[in-house]
Coordinates of C-alpha atoms in Angstrom, one line a residue:
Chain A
X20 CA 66.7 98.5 122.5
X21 CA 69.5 96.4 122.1
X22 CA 68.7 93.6 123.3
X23 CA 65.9 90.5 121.8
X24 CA 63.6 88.4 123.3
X25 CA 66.3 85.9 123.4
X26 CA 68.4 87.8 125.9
X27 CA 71.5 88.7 123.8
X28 CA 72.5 91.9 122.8
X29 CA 72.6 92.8 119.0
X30 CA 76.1 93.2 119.7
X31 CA 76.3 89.9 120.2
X32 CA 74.5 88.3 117.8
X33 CA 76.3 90.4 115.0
X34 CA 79.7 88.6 116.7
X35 CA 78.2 85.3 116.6
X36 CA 77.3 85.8 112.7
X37 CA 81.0 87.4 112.1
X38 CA 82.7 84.5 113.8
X39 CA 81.1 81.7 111.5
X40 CA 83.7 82.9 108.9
X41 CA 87.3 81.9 108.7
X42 CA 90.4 80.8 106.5
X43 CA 88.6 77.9 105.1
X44 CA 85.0 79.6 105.6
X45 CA 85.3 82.6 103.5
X46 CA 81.6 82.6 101.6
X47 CA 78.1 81.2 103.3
X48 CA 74.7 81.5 102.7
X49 CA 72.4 83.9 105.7
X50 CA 70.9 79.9 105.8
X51 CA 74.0 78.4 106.5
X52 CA 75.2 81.4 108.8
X53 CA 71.9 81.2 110.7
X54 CA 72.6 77.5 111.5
X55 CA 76.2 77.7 112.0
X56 CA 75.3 80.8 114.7
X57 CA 72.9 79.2 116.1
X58 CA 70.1 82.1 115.0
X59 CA 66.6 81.6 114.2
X60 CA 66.4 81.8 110.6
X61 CA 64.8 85.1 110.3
X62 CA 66.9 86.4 112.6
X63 CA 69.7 85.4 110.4
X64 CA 68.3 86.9 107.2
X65 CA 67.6 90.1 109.3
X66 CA 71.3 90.4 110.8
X67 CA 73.0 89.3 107.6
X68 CA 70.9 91.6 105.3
X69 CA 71.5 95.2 107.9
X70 CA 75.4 93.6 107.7
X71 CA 75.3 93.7 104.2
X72 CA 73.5 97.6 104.0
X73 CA 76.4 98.4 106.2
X74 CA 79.1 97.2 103.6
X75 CA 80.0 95.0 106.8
X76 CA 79.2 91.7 104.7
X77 CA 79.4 91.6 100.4
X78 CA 76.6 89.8 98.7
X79 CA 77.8 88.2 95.9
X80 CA 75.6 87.2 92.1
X81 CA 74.6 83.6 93.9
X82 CA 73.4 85.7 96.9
X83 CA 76.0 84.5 99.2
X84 CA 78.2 86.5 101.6
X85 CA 81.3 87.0 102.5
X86 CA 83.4 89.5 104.8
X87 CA 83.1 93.1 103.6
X88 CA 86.3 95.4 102.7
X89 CA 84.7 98.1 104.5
X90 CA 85.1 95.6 107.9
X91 CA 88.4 95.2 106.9
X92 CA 89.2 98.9 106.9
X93 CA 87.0 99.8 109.8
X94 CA 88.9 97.3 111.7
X95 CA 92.0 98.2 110.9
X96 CA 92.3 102.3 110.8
X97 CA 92.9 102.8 114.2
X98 CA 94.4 99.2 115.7
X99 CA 96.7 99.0 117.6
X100 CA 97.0 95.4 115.5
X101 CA 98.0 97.7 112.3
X102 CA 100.2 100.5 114.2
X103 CA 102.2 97.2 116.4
X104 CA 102.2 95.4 113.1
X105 CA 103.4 98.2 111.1
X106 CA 106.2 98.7 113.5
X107 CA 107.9 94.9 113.5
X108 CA 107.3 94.7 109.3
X109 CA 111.1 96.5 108.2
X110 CA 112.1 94.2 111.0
X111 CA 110.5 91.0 110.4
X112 CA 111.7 91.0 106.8
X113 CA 115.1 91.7 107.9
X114 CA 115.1 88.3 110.4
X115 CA 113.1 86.8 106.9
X116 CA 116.7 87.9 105.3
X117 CA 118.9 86.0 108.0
X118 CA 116.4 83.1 108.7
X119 CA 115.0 82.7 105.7
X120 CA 112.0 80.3 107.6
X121 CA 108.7 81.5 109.2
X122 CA 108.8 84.7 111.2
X123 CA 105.5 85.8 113.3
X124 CA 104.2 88.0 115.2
X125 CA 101.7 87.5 117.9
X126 CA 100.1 89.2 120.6
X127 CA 98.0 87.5 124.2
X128 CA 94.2 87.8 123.4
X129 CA 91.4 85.7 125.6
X130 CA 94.4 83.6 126.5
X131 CA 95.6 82.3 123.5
X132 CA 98.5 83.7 121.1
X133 CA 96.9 85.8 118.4
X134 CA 99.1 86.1 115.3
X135 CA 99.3 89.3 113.8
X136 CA 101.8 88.7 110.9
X137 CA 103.3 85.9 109.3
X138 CA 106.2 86.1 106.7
X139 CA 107.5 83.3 105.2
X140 CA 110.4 82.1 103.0
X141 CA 109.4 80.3 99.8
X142 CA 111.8 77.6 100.7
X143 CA 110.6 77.6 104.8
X144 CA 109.3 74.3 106.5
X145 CA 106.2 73.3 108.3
X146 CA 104.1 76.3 109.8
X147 CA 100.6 76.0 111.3
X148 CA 100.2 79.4 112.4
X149 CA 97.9 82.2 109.7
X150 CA 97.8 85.7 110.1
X151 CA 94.5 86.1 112.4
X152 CA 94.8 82.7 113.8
X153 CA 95.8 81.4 117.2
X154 CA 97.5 78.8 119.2
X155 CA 97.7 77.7 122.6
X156 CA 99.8 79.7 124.9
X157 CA 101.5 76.9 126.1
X158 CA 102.4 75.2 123.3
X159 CA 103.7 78.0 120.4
X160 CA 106.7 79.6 121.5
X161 CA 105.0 82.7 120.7
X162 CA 102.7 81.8 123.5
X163 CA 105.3 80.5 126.1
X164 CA 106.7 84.1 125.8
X165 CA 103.5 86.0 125.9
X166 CA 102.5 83.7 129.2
X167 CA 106.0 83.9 131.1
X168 CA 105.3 87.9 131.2
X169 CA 101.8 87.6 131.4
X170 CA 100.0 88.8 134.7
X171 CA 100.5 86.2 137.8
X172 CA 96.8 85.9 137.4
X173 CA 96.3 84.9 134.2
X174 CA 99.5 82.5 134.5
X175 CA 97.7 80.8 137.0
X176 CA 95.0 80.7 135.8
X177 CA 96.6 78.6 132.4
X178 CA 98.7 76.5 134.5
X179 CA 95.3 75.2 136.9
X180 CA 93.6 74.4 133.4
X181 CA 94.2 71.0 131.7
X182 CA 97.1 71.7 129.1
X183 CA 96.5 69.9 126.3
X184 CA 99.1 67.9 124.1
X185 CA 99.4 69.1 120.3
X186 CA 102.2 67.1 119.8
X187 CA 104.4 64.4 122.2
X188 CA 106.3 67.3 123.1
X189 CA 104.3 70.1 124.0
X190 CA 104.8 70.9 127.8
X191 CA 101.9 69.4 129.8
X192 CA 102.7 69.1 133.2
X193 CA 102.0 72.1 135.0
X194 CA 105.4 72.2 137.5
X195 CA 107.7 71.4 134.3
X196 CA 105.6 74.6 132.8
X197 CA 106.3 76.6 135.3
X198 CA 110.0 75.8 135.3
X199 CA 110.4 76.5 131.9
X200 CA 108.6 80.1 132.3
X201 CA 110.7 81.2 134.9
X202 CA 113.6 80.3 132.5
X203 CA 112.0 82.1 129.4
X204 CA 111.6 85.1 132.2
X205 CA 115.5 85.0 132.9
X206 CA 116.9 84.2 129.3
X207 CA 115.0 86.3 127.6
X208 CA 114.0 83.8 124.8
X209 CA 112.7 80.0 124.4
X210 CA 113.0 77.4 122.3
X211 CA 110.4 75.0 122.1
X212 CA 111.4 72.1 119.9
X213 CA 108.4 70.1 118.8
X214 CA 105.8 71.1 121.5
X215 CA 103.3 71.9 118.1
X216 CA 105.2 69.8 114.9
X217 CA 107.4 67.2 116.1
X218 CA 109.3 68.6 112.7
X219 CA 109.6 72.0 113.9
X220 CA 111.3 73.8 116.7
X221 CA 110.0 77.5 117.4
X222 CA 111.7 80.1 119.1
X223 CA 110.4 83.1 120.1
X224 CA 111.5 86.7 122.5
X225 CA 109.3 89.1 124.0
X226 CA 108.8 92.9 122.1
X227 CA 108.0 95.6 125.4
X228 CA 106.5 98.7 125.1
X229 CA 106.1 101.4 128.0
X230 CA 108.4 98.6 129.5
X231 CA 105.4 96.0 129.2
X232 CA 105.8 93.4 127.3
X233 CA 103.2 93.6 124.3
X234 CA 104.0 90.3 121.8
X235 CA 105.9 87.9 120.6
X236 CA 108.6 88.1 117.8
X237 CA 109.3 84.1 116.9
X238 CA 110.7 81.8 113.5
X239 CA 109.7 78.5 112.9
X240 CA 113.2 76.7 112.5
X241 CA 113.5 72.9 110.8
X242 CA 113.5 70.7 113.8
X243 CA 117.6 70.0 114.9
X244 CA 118.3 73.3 113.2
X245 CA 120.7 75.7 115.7
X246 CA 118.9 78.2 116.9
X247 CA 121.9 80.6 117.8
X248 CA 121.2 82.9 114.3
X249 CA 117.5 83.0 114.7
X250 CA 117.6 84.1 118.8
X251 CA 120.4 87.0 117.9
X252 CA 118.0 88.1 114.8
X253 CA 115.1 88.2 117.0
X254 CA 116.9 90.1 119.9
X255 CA 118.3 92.5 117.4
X256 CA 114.9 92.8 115.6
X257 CA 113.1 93.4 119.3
X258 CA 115.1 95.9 119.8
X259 CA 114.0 97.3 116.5
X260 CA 110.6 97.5 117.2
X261 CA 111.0 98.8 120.7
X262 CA 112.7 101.4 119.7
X263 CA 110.0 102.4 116.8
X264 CA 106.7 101.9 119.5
X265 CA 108.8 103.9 121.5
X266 CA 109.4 106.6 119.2
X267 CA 105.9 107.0 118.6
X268 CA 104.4 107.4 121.8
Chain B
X15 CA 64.4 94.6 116.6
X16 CA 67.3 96.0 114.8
X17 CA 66.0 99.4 114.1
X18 CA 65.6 102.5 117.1
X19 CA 63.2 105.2 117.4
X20 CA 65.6 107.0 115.0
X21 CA 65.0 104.4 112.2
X22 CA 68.8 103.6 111.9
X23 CA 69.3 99.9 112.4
X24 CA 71.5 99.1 115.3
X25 CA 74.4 97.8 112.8
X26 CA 74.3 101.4 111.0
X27 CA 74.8 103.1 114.7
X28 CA 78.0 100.3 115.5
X29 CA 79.6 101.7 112.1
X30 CA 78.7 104.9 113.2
X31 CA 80.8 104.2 116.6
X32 CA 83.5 102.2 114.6
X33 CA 84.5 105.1 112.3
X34 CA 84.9 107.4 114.4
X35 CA 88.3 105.7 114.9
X36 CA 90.9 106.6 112.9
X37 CA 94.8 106.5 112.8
X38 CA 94.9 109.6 114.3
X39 CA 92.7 109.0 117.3
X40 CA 92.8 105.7 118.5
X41 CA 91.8 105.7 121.7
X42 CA 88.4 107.8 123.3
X43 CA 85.9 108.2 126.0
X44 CA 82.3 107.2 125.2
X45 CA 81.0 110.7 125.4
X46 CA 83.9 112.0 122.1
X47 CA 82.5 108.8 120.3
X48 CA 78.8 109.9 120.8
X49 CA 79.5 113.5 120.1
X50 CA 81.6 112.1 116.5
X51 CA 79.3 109.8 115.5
X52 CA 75.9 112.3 116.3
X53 CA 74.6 109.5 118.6
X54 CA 72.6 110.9 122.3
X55 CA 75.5 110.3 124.6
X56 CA 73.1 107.6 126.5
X57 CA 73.0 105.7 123.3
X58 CA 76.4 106.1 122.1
X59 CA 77.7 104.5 126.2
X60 CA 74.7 101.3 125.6
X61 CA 76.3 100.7 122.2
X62 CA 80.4 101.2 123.7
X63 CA 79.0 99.0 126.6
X64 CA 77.9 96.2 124.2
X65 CA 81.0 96.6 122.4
X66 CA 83.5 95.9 124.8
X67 CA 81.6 93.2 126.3
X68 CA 81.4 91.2 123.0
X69 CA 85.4 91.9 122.9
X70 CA 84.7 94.3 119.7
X71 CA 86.1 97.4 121.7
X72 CA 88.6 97.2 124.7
X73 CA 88.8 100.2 127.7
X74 CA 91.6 100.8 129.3
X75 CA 92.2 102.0 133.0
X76 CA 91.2 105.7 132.2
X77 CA 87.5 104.3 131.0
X78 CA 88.9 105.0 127.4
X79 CA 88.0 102.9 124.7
X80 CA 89.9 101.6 121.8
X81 CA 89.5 98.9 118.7
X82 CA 89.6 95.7 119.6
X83 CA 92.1 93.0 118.7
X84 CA 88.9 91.0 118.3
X85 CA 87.4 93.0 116.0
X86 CA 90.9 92.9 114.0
X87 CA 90.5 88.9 114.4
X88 CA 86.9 88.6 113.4
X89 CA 87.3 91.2 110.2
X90 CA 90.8 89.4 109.0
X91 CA 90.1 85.5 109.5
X92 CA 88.1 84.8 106.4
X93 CA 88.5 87.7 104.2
X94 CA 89.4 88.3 100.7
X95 CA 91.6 91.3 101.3
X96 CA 93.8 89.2 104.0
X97 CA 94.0 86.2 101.0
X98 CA 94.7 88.8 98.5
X99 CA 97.6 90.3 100.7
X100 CA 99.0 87.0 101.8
X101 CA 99.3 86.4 97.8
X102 CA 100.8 89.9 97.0
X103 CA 103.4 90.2 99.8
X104 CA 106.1 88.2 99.0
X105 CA 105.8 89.8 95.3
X106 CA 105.8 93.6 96.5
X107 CA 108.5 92.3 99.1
X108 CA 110.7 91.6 95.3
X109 CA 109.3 94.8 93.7
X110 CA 110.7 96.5 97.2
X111 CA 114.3 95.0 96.8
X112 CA 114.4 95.6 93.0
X113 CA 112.9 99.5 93.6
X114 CA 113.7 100.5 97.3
X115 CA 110.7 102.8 97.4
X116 CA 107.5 102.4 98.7
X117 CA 105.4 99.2 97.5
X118 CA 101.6 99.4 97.8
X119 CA 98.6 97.2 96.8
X120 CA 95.0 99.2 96.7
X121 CA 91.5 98.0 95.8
X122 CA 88.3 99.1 94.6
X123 CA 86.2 100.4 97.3
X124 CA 83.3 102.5 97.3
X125 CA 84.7 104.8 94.8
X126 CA 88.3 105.2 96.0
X127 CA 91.4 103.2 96.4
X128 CA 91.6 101.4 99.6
X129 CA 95.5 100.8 100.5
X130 CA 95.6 97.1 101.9
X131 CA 99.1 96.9 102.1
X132 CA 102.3 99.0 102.1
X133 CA 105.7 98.2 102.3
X134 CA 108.5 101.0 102.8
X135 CA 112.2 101.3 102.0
X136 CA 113.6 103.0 105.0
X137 CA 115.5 105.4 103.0
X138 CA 112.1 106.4 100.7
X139 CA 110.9 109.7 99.6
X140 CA 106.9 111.0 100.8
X141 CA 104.0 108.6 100.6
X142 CA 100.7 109.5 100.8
X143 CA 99.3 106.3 101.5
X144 CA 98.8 104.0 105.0
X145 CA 97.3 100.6 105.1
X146 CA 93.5 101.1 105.7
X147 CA 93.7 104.7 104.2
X148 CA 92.0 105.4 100.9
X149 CA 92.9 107.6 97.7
X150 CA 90.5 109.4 95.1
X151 CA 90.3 107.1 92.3
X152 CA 91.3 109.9 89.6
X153 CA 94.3 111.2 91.6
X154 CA 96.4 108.4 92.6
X155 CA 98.3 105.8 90.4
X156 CA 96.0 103.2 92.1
X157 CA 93.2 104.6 91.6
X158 CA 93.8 105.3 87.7
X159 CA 93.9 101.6 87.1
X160 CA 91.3 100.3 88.9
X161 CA 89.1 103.2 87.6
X162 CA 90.5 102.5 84.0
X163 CA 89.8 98.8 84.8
X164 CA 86.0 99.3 86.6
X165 CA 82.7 99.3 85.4
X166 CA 81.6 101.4 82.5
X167 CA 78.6 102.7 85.1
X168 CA 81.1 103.1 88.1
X169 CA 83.5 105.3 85.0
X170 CA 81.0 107.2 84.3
X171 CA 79.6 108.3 87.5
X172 CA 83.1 109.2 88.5
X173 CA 84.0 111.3 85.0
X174 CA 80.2 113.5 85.4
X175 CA 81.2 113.8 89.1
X176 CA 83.5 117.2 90.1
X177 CA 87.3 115.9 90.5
X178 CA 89.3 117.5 93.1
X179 CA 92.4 119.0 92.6
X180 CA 95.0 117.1 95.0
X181 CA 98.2 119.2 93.8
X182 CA 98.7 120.8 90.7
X183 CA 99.1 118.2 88.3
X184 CA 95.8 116.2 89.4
X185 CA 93.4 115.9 86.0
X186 CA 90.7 117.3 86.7
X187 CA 89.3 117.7 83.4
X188 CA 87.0 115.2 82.6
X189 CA 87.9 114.5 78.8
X190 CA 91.7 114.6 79.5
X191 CA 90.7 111.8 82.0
X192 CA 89.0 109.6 80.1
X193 CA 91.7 109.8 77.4
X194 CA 94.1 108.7 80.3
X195 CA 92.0 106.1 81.4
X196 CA 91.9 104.7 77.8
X197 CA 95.6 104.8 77.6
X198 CA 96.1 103.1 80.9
X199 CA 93.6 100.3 79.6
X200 CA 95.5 100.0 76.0
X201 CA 99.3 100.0 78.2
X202 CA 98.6 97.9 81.0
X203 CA 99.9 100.5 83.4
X204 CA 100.1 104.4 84.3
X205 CA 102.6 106.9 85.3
X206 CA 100.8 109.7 87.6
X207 CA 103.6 112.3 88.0
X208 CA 102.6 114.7 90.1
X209 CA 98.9 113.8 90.7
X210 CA 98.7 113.7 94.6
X211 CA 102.1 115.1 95.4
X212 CA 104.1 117.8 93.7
X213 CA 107.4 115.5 94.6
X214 CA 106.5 112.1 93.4
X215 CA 105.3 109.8 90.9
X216 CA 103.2 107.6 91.0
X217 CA 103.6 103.8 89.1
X218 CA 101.1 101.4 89.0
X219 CA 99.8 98.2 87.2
X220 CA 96.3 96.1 87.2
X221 CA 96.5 92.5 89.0
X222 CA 93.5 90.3 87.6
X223 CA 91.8 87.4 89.0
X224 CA 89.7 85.3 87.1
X225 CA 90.2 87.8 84.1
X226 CA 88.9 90.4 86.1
X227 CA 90.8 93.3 87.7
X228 CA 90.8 92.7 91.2
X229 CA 93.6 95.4 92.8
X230 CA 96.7 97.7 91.5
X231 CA 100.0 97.1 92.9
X232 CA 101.9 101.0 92.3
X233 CA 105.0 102.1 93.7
X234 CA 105.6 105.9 94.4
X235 CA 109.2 107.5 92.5
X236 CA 110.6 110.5 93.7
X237 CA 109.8 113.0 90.7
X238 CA 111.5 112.6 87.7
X239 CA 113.1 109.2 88.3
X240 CA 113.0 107.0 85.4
X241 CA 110.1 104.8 85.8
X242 CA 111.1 102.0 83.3
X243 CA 112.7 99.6 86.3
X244 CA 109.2 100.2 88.3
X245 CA 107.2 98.8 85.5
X246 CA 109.1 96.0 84.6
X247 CA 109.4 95.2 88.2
X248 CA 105.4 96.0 88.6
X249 CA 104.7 93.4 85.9
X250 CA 106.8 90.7 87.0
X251 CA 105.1 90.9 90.4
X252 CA 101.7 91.4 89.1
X253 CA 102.0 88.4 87.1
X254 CA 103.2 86.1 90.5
X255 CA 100.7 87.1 92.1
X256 CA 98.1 86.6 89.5
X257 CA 99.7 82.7 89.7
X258 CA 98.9 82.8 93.3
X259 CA 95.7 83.3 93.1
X260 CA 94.8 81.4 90.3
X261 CA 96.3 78.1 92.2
X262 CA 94.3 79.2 95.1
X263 CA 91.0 79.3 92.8

C-alpha cells in the first residue's frame, strides 16, 4: 500500500520532496520540486498537492509552495531537538554575554554535526554554520567533539573515509585525527583554529546526559583571539545544561 | 497510489502518527501510536517502519519510537517560521533584558496562536505558553492581535463561534470582543489581564511584514504590574525586527 511501482515507499518520496527545500530554497513550484526530487511529474503534483491538504506544505496566490507551519510544529512538539535546545538557551545567552561571538549548539546526526541553535553577537565575526544546517564532523569543532565521544564504530568508520579539506587547516590526515581526538577525549575541549575559515578559530566541549554525551556547546572566536574565556564559559555553561537534562529526566 | 482502502491518503495517516507526539509523550511503541492515531495496529507498525527508515522517526533499544532529528532538520531548513525567529531573537533577547519576564513570539495558525519562540527570565512568574504549543486566539495577548490584525472572514468566524472561558477574565462575549479587537487595531497593542491566567498579564504588539501582520511578540507581567515599560519595550523590538525582515525581502 505504501509502496509505487517505482519501488519506494511514500515515505520516502514525501522526504525526497521535503528535502528540495532549504535556507536559500524556501518557495518552489510542484514542477520544479518534481525535477529537483527526481519524481515523475504527476507524481510530484500528486505528493505536493496531499502535502499541501495536510498543511505539511503552504500554497501561496502564484501557486507556489513552501514549508508549512503545521510541519514546523509537528516537528517540533515532542523533539528531543526542542526539549535539548530549550535546555542550553538561559545558558547559551549567558556565554553570548561573556563571548559576545557565535555560540552553537549541535548534535551527531548521519555523521555530520547538526546545529540546533545558533546565537550570535551583532558585532561577532565570520560564521558558516545556520540553525538546521551541518558540517563535517571533522572539521567544526562542534564535530571534533561529537566524533571524539562518538561510538568506536562510527569513529572508524569517519577516520577510513577520505576527509576532506574546507580550509588549509582542517585536519586531514587520519593518524593526526586521531591524535587530536584522543586529546579532545582527555581535555575535555578543542580548539580548532582555521580547520573551516582560516579567519576563525572554533572551540567547542561536550554536553552529557545519562552520562552520554549528547552535543556540542561551541563559539566561533576571531582567528588569534585567546580562547581561555570562551573554554571556562562553555565548561560552566555545560554544566548548566547537564544539570537541567538531568533534572528533567 | 496515495490513498488506502480507508480513503485517507497516506500523507493524512503520517500526520495522524506525527501528532500523536506531543511534549508530554515523546517517546512510544508502535501499538500506543496506532491505538492514538485510530490506525489498525498493522498499518500504524508499516507506516512507523517507513518512518524510521526514511530517518523521520528514530527507535530506541526498547523498540520505542520517537521524533526524529531528521524530521526536525527537514521541517526547519527552509522555513518561514525558522527566518521569522532568527529575525525576532536577538530583539526579544533586548525586550528580555529590559523586562526580565517571559518574551514570546506567536503566529497565525489555523485559528489559534502558535508559540514559535519563548525566551524566559529565570526568576519569572507562570507562563502558559511552550514553543510549538498554541493559544485560543481570543484568550491570549497573542492571539488578540493577530485576531484584531486577521482577515475580516477569519474575525468573523471566530466572533459567531462559542469562546471558551480560560479563567475568569477571558471575554467571552462576542460584542465586548469585537470592541476589544477594534481597540487593539486603533492602539497598536493589547493588555489581556487575566485572560488565560488569574495571576498574569498578558502584553503584546503586531510585527508586520510587507504591511501585513505577520506574528505578535507579547510578554506575560505578573498581575498588576505596570505594563507601560513592556510596551515601549514591545515596540522598539517590533520595529527591529520589522527592519530585519524588510532587508531580508
Amino acid at each position: 500500500m505504501a509502496n509505487s511501482g517505482s519501488g519506494d515507499s511514500m515515505t520516502v518520496r514525501i522526504v525526497r520532496v521535503l528535502e528540495t527545500f532549504s535556507a536559500d530554497r524556501t518557495v518552489q513550484t510542484a514542477a520544479q520540486i518534481g525535477r529537483r526530487a527526481g519524481l515523475a511529474s504527476s507524481t510530484a503534483h500528486r505528493i505536493v498537492d496531499d502535502l499541501v491538504d495536510a498543511g505539511l506544505l503552504e500554497r501561496d496566490d502564484e501557486h507556489r509552495v513552501r514549508l508549512g507551519l503545521r510541519l514546523w510544529e509537528l516537528a517540533l512538539r515532542g523533539s528531543r531537538a526542542l526539549r535539548l535546545r530549550q535546555a542550553a538557551l538561559p545558558h547559551m545567552e549567558l556565554v553570548q554575554t561573556r563571548v559576545r561571538e557565535h555560540t552553537q549548539l549541535a548534535v551527531l546526526e548521519q555523521e555530520e554535526a547538526l546545529f540546533l541553535e545558533r546565537l550570535s553577537h551583532p558585532e561577532a565575526g565570520a560564521n558558516i554554520t545556520r540553525v538546521a544546517g551541518r558540517l563535517p564532523l571533522h572539521a567544526s569543532s562542534s564535530g571534533l567533539v561529537l566524533l571524539a565521544f562518538a561510538s568506536h564504530e562510527l569513529r572508524e568508520r569517519v577516520l577510513a573515509a577520505p576527509l576532506r579539506r574546507l580550509a588549509p587547516e582542517t585536519v586531514t590526515d587520519a593518524a593526526a585525527l586521531r591524535r587530536l581526538l584522543a586529546e579532545v577525549r582527555r581535555s575535555g575541549y578543542v580548539v580548532a583554529a582555521g580547520s573551516i575559515e582560516q579567519v576563525s578559530t572554533g572551540v567547542a566541549v561536550p554536553i552529557r546526559d545519562a552520562g552520554e554525551v549528547v552535543a556540542a556547546l561551541s563559539v566561533v572566536l576571531p582567528r588569534g583571539a585567546d580562547p581561555e574565556v570562551a573554554i571556562a564559559a562553555l565548561r560552566s555553561a555545560a554544566r548548566g545544561i547537564e544539570a537541567v537534562l538531568a533534572s528533567g529526566r
